[in-house]
mmCIF file of C-alpha atoms and ligand atoms in Angstrom:
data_model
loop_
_atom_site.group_PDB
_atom_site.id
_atom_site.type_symbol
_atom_site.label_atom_id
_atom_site.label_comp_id
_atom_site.label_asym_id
_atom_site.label_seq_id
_atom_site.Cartn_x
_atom_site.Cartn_y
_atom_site.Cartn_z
ATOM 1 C CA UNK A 255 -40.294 78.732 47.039
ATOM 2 C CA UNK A 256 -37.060 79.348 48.763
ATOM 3 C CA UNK A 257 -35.678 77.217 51.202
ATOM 4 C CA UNK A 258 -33.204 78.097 53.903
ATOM 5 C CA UNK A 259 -30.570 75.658 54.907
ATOM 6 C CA UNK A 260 -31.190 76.872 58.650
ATOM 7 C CA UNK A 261 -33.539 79.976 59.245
ATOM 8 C CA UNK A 262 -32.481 81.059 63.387
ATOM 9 C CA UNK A 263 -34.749 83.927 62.550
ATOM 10 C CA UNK A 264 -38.063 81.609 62.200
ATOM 11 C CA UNK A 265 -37.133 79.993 65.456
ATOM 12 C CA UNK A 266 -36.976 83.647 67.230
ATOM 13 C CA UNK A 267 -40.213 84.651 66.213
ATOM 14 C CA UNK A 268 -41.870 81.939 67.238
ATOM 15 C CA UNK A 269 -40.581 82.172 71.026
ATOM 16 C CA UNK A 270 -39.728 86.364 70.348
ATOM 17 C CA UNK A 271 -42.032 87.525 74.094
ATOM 18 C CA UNK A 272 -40.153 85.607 75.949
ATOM 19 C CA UNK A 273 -36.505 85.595 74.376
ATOM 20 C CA UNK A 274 -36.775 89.314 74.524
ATOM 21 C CA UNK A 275 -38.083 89.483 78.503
ATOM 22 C CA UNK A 276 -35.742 86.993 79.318
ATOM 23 C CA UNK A 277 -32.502 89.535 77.473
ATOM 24 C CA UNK A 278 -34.093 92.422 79.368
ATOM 25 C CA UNK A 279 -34.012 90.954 82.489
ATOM 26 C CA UNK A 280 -30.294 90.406 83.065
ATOM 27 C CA UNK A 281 -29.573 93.835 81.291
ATOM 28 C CA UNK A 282 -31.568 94.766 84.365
ATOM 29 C CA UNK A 283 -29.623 93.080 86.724
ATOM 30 C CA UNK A 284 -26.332 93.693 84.929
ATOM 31 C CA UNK A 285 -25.869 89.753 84.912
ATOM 32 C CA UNK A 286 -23.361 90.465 82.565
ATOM 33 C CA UNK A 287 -20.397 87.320 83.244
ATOM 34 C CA UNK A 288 -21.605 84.327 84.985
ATOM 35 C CA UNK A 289 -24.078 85.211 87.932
ATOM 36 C CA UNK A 290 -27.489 84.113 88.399
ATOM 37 C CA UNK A 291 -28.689 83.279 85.152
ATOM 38 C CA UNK A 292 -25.548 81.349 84.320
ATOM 39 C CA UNK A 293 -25.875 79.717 87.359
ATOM 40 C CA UNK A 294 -29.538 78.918 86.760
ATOM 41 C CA UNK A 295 -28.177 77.107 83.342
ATOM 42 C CA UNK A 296 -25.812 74.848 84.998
ATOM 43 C CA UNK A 297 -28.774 73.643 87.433
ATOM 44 C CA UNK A 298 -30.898 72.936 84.988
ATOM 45 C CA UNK A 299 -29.315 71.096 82.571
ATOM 46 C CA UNK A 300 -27.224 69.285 84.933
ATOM 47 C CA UNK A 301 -30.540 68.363 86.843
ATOM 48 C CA UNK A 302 -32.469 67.685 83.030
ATOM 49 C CA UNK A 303 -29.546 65.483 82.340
ATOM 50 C CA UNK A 304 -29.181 63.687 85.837
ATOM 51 C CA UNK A 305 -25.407 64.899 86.218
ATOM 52 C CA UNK A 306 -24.314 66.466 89.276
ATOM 53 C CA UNK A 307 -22.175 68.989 87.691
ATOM 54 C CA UNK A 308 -22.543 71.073 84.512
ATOM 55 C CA UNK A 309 -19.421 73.768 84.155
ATOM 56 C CA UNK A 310 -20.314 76.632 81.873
ATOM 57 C CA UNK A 311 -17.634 77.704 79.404
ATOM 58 C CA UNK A 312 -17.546 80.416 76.347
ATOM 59 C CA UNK A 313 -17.567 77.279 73.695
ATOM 60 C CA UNK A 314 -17.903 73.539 72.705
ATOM 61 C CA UNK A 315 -13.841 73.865 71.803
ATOM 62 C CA UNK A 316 -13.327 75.266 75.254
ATOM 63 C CA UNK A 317 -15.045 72.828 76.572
ATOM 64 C CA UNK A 318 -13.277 69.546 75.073
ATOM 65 C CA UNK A 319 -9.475 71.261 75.663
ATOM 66 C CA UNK A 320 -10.812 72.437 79.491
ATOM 67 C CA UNK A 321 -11.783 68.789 79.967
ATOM 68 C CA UNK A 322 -8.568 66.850 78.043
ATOM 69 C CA UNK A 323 -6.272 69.278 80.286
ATOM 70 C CA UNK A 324 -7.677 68.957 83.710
ATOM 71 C CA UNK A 325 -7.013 65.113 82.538
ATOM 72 C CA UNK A 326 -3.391 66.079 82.719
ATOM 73 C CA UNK A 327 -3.374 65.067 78.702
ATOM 74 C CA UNK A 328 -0.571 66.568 77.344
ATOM 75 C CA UNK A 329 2.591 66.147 75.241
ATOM 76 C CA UNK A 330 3.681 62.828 74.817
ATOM 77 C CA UNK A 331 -0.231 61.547 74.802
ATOM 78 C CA UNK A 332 -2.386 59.721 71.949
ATOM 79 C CA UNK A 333 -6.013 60.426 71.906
ATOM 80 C CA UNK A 334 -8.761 58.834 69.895
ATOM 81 C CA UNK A 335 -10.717 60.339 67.587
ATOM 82 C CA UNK A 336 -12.851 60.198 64.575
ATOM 83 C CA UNK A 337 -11.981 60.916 61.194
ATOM 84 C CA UNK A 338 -15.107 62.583 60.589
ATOM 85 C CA UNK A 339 -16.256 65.706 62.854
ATOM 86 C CA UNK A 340 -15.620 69.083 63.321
ATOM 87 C CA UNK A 341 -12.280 70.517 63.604
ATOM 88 C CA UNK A 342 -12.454 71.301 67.446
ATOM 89 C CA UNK A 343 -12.640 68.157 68.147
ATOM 90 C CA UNK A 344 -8.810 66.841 67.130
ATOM 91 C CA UNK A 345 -7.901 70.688 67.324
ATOM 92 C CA UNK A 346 -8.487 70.374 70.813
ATOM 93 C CA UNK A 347 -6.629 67.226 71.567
ATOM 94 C CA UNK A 348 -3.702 69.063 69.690
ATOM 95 C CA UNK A 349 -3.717 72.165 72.101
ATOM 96 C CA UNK A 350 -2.841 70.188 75.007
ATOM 97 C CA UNK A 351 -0.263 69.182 73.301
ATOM 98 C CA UNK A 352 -1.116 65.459 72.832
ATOM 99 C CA UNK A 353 -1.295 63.907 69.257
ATOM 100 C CA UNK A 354 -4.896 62.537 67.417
ATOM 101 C CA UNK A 355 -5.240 59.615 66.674
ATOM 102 C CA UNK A 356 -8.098 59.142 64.006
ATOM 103 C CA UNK A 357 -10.270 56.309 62.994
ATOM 104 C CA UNK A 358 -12.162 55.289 60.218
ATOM 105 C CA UNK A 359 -16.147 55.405 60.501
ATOM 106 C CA UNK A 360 -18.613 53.334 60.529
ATOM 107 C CA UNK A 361 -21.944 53.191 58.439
ATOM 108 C CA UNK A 362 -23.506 56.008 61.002
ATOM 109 C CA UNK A 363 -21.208 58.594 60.102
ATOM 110 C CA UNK A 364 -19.572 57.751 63.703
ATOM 111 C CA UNK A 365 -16.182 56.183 64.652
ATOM 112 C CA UNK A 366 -16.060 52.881 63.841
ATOM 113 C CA UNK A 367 -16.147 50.853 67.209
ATOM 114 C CA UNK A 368 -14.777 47.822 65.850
ATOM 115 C CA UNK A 369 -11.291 49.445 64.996
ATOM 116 C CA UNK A 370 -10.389 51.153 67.723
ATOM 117 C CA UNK A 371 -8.462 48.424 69.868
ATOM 118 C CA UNK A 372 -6.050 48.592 67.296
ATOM 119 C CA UNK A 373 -5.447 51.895 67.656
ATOM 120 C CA UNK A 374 -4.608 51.627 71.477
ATOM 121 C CA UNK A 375 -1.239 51.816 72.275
ATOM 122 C CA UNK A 376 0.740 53.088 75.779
ATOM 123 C CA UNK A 377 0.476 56.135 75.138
ATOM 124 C CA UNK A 378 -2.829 55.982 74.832
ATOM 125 C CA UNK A 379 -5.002 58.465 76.924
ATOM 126 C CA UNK A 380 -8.763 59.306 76.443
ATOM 127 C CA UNK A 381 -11.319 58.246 73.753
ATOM 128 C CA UNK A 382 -13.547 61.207 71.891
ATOM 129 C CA UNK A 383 -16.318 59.997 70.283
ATOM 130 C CA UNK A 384 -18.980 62.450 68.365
ATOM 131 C CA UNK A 385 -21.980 61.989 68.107
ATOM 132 C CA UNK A 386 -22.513 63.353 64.610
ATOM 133 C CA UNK A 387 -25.728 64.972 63.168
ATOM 134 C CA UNK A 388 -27.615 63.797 66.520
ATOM 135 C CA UNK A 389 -26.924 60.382 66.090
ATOM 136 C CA UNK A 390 -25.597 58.443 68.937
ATOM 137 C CA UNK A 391 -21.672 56.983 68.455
ATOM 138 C CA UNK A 392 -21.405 52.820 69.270
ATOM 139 C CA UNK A 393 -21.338 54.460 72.726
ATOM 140 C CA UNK A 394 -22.088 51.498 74.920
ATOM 141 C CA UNK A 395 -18.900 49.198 73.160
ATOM 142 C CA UNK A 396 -16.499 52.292 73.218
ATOM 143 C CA UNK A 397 -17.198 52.597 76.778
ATOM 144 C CA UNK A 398 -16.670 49.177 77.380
ATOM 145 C CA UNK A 399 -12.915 49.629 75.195
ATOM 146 C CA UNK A 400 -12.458 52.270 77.467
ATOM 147 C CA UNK A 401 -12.779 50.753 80.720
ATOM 148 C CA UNK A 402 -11.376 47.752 79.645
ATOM 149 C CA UNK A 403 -7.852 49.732 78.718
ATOM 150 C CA UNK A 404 -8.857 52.551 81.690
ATOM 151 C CA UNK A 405 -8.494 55.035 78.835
ATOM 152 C CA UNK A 406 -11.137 57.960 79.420
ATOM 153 C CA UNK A 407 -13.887 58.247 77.748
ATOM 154 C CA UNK A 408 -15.102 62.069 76.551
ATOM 155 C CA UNK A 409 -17.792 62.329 74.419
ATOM 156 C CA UNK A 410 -18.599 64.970 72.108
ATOM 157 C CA UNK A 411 -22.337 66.053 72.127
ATOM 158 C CA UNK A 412 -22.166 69.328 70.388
ATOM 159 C CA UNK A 413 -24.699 68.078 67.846
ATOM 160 C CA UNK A 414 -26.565 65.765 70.176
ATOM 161 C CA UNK A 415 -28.309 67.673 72.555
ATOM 162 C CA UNK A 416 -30.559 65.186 74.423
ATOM 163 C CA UNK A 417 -29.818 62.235 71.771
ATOM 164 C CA UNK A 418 -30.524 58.546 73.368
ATOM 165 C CA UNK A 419 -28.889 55.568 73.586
ATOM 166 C CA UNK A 420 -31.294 52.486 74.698
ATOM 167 C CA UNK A 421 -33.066 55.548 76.401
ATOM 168 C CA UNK A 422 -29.876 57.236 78.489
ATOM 169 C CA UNK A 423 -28.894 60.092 77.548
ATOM 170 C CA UNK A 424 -25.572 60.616 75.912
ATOM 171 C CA UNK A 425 -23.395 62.627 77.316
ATOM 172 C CA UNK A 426 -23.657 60.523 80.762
ATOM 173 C CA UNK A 427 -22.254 57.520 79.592
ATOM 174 C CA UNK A 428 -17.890 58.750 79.916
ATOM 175 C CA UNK A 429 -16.303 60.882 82.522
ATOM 176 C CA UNK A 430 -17.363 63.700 81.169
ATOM 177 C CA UNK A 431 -19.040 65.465 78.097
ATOM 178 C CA UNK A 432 -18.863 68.529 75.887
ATOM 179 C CA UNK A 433 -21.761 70.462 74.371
ATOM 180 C CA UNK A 434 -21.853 73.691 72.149
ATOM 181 C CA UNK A 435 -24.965 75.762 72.289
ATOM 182 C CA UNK A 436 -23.487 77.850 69.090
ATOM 183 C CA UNK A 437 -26.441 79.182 67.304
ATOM 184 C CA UNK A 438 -26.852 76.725 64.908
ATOM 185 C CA UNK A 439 -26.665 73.670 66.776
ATOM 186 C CA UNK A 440 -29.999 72.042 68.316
ATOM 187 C CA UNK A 441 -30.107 73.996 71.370
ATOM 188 C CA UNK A 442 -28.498 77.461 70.174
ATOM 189 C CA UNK A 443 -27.605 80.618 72.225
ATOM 190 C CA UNK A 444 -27.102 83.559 70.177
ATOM 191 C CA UNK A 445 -23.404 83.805 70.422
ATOM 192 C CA UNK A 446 -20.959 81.456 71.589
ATOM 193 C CA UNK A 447 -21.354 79.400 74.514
ATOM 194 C CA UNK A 448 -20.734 75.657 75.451
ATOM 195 C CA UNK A 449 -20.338 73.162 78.946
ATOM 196 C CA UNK A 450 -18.523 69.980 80.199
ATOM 197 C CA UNK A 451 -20.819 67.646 82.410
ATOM 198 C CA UNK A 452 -19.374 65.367 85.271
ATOM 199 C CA UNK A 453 -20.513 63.518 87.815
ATOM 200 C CA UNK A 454 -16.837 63.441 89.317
ATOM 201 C CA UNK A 455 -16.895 66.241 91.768
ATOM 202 C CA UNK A 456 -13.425 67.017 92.196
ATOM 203 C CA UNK A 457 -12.958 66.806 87.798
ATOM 204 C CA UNK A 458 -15.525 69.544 88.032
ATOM 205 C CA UNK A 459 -14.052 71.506 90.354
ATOM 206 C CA UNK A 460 -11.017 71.459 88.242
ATOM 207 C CA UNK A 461 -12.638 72.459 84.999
ATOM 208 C CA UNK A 462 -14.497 75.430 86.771
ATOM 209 C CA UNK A 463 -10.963 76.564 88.115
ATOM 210 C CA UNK A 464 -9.243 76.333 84.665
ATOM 211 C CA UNK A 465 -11.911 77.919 82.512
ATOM 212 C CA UNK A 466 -11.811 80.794 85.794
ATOM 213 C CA UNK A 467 -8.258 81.895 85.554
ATOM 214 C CA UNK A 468 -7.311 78.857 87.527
ATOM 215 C CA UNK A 469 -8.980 80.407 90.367
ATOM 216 C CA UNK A 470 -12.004 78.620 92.831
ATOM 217 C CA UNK A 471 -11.947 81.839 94.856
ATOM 218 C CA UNK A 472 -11.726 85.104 93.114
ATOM 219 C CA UNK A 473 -8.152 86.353 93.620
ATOM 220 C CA UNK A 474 -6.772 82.851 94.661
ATOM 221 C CA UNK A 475 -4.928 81.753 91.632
ATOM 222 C CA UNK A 476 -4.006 77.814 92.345
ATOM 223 C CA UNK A 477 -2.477 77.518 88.948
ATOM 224 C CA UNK A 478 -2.709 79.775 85.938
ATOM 225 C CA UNK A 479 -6.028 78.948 84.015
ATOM 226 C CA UNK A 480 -7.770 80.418 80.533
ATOM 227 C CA UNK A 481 -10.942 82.837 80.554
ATOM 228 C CA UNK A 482 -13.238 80.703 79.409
ATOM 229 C CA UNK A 483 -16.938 82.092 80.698
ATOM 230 C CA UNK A 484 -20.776 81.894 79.409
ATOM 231 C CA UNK A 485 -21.983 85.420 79.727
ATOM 232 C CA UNK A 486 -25.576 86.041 81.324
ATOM 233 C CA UNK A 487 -27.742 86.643 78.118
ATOM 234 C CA UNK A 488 -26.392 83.483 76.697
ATOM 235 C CA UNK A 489 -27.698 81.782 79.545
ATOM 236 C CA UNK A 490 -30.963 83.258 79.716
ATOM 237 C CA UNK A 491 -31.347 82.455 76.196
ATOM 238 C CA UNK A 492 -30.649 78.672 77.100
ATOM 239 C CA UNK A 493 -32.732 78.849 79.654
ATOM 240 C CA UNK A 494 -35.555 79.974 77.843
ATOM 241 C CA UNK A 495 -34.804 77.468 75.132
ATOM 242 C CA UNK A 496 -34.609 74.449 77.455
ATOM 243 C CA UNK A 497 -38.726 74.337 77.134
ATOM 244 C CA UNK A 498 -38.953 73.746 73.797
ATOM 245 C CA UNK A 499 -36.043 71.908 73.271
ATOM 246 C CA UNK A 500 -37.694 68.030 73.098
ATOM 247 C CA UNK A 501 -40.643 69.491 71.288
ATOM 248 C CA UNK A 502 -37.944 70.596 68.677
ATOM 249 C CA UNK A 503 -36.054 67.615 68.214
ATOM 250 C CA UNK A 504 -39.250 65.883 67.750
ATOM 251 C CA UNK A 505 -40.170 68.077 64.694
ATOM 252 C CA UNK A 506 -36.472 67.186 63.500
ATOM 253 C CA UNK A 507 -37.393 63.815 63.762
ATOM 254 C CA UNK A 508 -40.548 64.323 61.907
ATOM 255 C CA UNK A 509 -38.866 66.135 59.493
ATOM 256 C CA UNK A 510 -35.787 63.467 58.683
ATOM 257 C CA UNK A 511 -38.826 60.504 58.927
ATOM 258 C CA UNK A 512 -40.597 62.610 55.937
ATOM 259 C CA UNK A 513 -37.559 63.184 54.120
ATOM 260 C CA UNK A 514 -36.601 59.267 54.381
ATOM 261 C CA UNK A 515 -40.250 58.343 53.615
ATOM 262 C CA UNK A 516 -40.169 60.383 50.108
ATOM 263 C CA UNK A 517 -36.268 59.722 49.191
ATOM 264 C CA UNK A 518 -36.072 55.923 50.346
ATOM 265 C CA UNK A 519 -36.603 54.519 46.497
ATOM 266 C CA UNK A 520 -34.670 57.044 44.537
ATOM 267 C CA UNK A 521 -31.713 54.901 43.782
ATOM 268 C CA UNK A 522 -29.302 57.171 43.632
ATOM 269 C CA UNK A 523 -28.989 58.093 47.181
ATOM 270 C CA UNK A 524 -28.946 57.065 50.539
ATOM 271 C CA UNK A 525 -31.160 57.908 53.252
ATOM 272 C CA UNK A 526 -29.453 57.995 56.404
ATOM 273 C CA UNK A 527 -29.292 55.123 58.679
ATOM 274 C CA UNK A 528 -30.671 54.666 62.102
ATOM 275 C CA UNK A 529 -28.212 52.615 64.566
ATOM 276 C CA UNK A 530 -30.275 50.319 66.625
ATOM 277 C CA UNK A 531 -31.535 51.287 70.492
ATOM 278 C CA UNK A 532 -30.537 55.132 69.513
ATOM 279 C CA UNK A 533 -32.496 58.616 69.550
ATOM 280 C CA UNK A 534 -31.007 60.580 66.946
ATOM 281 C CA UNK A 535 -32.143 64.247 67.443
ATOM 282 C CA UNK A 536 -31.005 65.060 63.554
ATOM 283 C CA UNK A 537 -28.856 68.523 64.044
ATOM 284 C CA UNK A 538 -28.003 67.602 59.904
ATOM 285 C CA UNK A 539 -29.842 64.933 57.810
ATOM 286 C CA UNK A 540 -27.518 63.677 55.618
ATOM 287 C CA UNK A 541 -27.657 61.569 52.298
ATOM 288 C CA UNK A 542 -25.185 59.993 50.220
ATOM 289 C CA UNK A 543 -26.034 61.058 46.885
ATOM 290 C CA UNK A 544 -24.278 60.543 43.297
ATOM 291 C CA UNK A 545 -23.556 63.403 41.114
ATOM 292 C CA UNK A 546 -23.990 65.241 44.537
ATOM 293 C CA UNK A 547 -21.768 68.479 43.368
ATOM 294 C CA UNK A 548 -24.110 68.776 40.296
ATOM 295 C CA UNK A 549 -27.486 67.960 42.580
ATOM 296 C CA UNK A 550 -26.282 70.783 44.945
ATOM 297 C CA UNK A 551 -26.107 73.391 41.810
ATOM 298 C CA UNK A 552 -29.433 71.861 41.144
ATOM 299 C CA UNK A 553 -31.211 72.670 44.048
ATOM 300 C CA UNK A 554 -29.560 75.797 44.590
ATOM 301 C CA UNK A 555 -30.702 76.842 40.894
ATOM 302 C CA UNK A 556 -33.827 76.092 42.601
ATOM 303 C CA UNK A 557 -33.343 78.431 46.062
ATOM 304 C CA UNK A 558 -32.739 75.299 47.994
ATOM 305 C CA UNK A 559 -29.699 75.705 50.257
ATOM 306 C CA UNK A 560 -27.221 72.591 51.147
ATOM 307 C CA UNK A 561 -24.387 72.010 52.925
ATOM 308 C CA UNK A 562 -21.909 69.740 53.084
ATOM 309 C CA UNK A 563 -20.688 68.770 56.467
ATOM 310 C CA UNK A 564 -17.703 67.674 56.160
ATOM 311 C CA UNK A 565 -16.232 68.622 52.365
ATOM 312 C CA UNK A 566 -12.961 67.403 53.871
ATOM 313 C CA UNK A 567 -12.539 64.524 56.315
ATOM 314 C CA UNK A 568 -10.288 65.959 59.111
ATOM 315 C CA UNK A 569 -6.992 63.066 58.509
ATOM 316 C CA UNK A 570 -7.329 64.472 54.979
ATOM 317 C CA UNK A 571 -6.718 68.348 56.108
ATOM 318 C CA UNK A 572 -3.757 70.584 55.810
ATOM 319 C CA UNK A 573 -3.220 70.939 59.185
ATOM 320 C CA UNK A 574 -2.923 67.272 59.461
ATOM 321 C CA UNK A 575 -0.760 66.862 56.801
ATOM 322 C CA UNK A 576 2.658 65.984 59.040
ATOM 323 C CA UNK A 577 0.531 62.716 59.711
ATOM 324 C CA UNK A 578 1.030 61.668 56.464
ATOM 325 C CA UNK A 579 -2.515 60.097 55.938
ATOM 326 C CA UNK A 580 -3.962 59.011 52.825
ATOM 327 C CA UNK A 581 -6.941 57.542 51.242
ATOM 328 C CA UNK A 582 -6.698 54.068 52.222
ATOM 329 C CA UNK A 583 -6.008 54.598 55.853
ATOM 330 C CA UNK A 584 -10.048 55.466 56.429
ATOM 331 C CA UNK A 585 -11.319 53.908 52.939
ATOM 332 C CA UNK A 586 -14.968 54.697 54.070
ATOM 333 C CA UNK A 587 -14.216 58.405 55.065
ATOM 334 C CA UNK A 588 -12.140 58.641 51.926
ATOM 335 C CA UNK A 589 -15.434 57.889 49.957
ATOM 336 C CA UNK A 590 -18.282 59.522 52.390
ATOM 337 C CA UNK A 591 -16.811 62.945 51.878
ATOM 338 C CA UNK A 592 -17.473 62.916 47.973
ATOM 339 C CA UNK A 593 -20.892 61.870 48.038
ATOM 340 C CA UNK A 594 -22.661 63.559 51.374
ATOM 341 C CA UNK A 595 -24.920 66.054 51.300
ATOM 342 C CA UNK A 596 -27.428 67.554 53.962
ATOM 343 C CA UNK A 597 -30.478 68.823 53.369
ATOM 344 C CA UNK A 598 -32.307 72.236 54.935
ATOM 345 C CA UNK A 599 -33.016 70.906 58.273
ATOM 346 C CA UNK A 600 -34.797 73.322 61.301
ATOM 347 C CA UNK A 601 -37.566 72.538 63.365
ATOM 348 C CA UNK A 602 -39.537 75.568 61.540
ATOM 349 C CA UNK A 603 -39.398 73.787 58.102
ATOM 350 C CA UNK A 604 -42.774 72.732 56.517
ATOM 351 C CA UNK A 605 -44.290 69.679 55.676
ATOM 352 C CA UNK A 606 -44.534 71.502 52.138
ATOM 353 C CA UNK A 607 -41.170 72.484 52.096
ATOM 354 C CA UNK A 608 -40.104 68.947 52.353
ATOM 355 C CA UNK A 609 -42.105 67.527 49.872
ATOM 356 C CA UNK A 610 -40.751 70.385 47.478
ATOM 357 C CA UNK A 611 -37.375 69.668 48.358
ATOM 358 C CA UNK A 612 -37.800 65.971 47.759
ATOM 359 C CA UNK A 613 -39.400 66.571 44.542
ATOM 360 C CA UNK A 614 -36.982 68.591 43.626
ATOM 361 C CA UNK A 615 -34.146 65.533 44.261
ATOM 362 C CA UNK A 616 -36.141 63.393 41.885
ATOM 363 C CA UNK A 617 -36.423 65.647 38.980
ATOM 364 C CA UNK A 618 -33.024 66.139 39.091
ATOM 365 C CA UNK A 619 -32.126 62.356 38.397
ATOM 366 C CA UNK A 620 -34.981 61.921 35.912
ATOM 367 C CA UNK A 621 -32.963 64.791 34.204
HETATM 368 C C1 LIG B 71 -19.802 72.817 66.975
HETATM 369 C C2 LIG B 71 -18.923 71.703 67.341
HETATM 370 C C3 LIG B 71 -17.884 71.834 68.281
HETATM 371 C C4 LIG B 71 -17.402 73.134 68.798
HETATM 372 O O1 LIG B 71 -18.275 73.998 69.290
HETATM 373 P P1 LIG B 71 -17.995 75.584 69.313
HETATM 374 O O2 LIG B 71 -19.005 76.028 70.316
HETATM 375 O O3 LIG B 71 -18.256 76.094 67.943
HETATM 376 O O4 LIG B 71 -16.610 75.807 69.776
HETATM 377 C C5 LIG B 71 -17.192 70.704 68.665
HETATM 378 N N1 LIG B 71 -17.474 69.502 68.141
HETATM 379 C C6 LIG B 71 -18.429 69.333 67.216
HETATM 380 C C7 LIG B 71 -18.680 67.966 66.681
HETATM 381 C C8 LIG B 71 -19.179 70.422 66.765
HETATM 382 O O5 LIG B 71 -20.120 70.231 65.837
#
């Protein structure tokens, strides 16, 4: 058996008739840039989400540096930020200009709620929570820090597509939020795409200007902007995802539950925890696992694919080497990074294939 970490190929087959009419159809109507089916998007998942405005954009990066800067975060500002994401996240706090501020995490692989107040200083803008793998950040205490210092709060839902907190959506707890729909993520276009959602009407106007050459009406350049545009098959690709979208996180769920039922007494790793009141949608399950650099070359020895996500906690980077971070300034990010692992995780996986990779896990430490 061979076991894909992700397999965006299975997915396509399954929903191939109508992903392929769907691509036809704006060739057809040469719906190239925005247009109707971009516009369609926005609609939709603003109206699936309950927020009055969702702004396309070309990418989840776009879409966190569109939002900080129509913030008027710049140089001279301090935003918040985990110590465990992706790099767009702090990279796009640094390309307005403003300096991240990271924080340790907690035992959900999200920021760690309980030390951000110390963190806050005046120069303190916005808060950027992720909610990593699918899991839901300590979102309801953050955004009580955050109105309590009247810091904004920006979350990051590029691996949380429709993930719950005590049933609410996140994404519509801050002032806005960023999602990628890069192909790999739970709801994937096939390219790069991404949006902010708002409910503040005049924020949203603002992003839509900035990511449109700073223009509301074509040729009416208010300030200079970026390019920053979904294109039309994108969009129809979303759109024709957005059916199947809960049924897929639901396998996912299945999927991690199986995974946690099988692994939960092999002592040498850690199944991942669930935080209380949340819906994680599981975009990675992660484990802690020891020996994990020799279990990965055991499992790929046996055509299972891993990942690790991250192999190097962002503080810990070259590029944020002039902060002059070490080890013991995020002690539980320090030791995450060595043992995490995540397993092949895509709503098409099998019931067998799980079971095989489990097994698999086992035999390794009864080696
Ligand atoms: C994928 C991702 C992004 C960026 O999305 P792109 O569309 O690749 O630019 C931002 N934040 C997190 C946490 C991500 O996983």
């Amino acid at each position: 058996m061979r076991i894909p970490f992700v397999d965006l190929k299975a997915q396509y087959f399954t929903i191939k008739k109508h992903i392929d009419e769907a691509i036809s159809k704006v060739i057809i109507d040469t719906a190239f840039i925005k247009g109707k089916y971009v516009n369609d998007f926005e609609t939709k998942f603003a109206e699936i989400y309950g927020v009055k405005n969702c702004i396309s954009v070309a990418n989840g990066t776009d879409a966190i540096y569109i939002t900080l800067k129509m913030l008027e975060i710049g140089p001279g500002d301090e935003v918040i930020t985990t110590a465990h994401s992706w790099i767009s996240t702090s990279e796009a706090i640094s390309q307005t200009g403003a300096k991240p501020v990271f924080i340790d995490i907690d035992n959900y692989f999200t920021i760690d709620s309980d030390l951000i107040e110390n963190k806050i200083t005046e120069k303190t803008k916005a808060i950027i929570p992720v909610h990593l793998y699918g899991q839901p950040a300590d979102i309801e205490k953050i955004n009580n820090i955050a109105n309590r210092y009247n810091l904004f709060l920006i979350e990051d839902c590029a691996q949380a597509h429709f993930a719950k907190f005590k049933g609410k959506n996140v994404g519509t707890f801050g002032v806005a939020s960023t999602f990628s729909f890069y192909p790999g993520k739970n709801l994937g276009a096939y390219g790069d795409a991404g949006c902010i959602l708002t409910n503040d009407e005049l924020l949203a106007e603002k992003f839509f200007m900035y990511a449109n050459h700073g223009a509301i009406m074509k040729h009416n350049h208010i300030i200079e902007g970026i390019n920053s545009r979904m294109d039309g098959i994108q969009a129809a690709i979303l759109i024709t995802k957005l059916f199947y979208i809960n049924e897929w996180n639901n396998r996912r769920y299945e999927i991690a539950s199986l995974y946690s039922k099988l692994l939960r007494d092999v002592k040498e790793i850690n199944i991942p925890s669930i935080r209380i009141d949340s819906n994680h949608v599981f975009h990675v399950y992660c484990i802690k696992a020891e020996r994990r650099d020799d279990l990965k070359k055991f499992l790929l020895l046996n055509h299972i694919e891993t990942q690790i996500h991250y192999p190097v906690m962002l503080p810990f980077m070259p590029a944020y080497s002039y902060l002059m971070h070490n080890e013991n300034d995020f002690p539980v990010a320090a030791k995450v990074q060595k043992s995490i692992i995540s397993l092949p995780m895509f709503p098409e996986l099998s019931d067998d294939q799980v079971y095989y990779v489990s097994e698999k896990i086992k035999e390794f430490y009864t080696l």
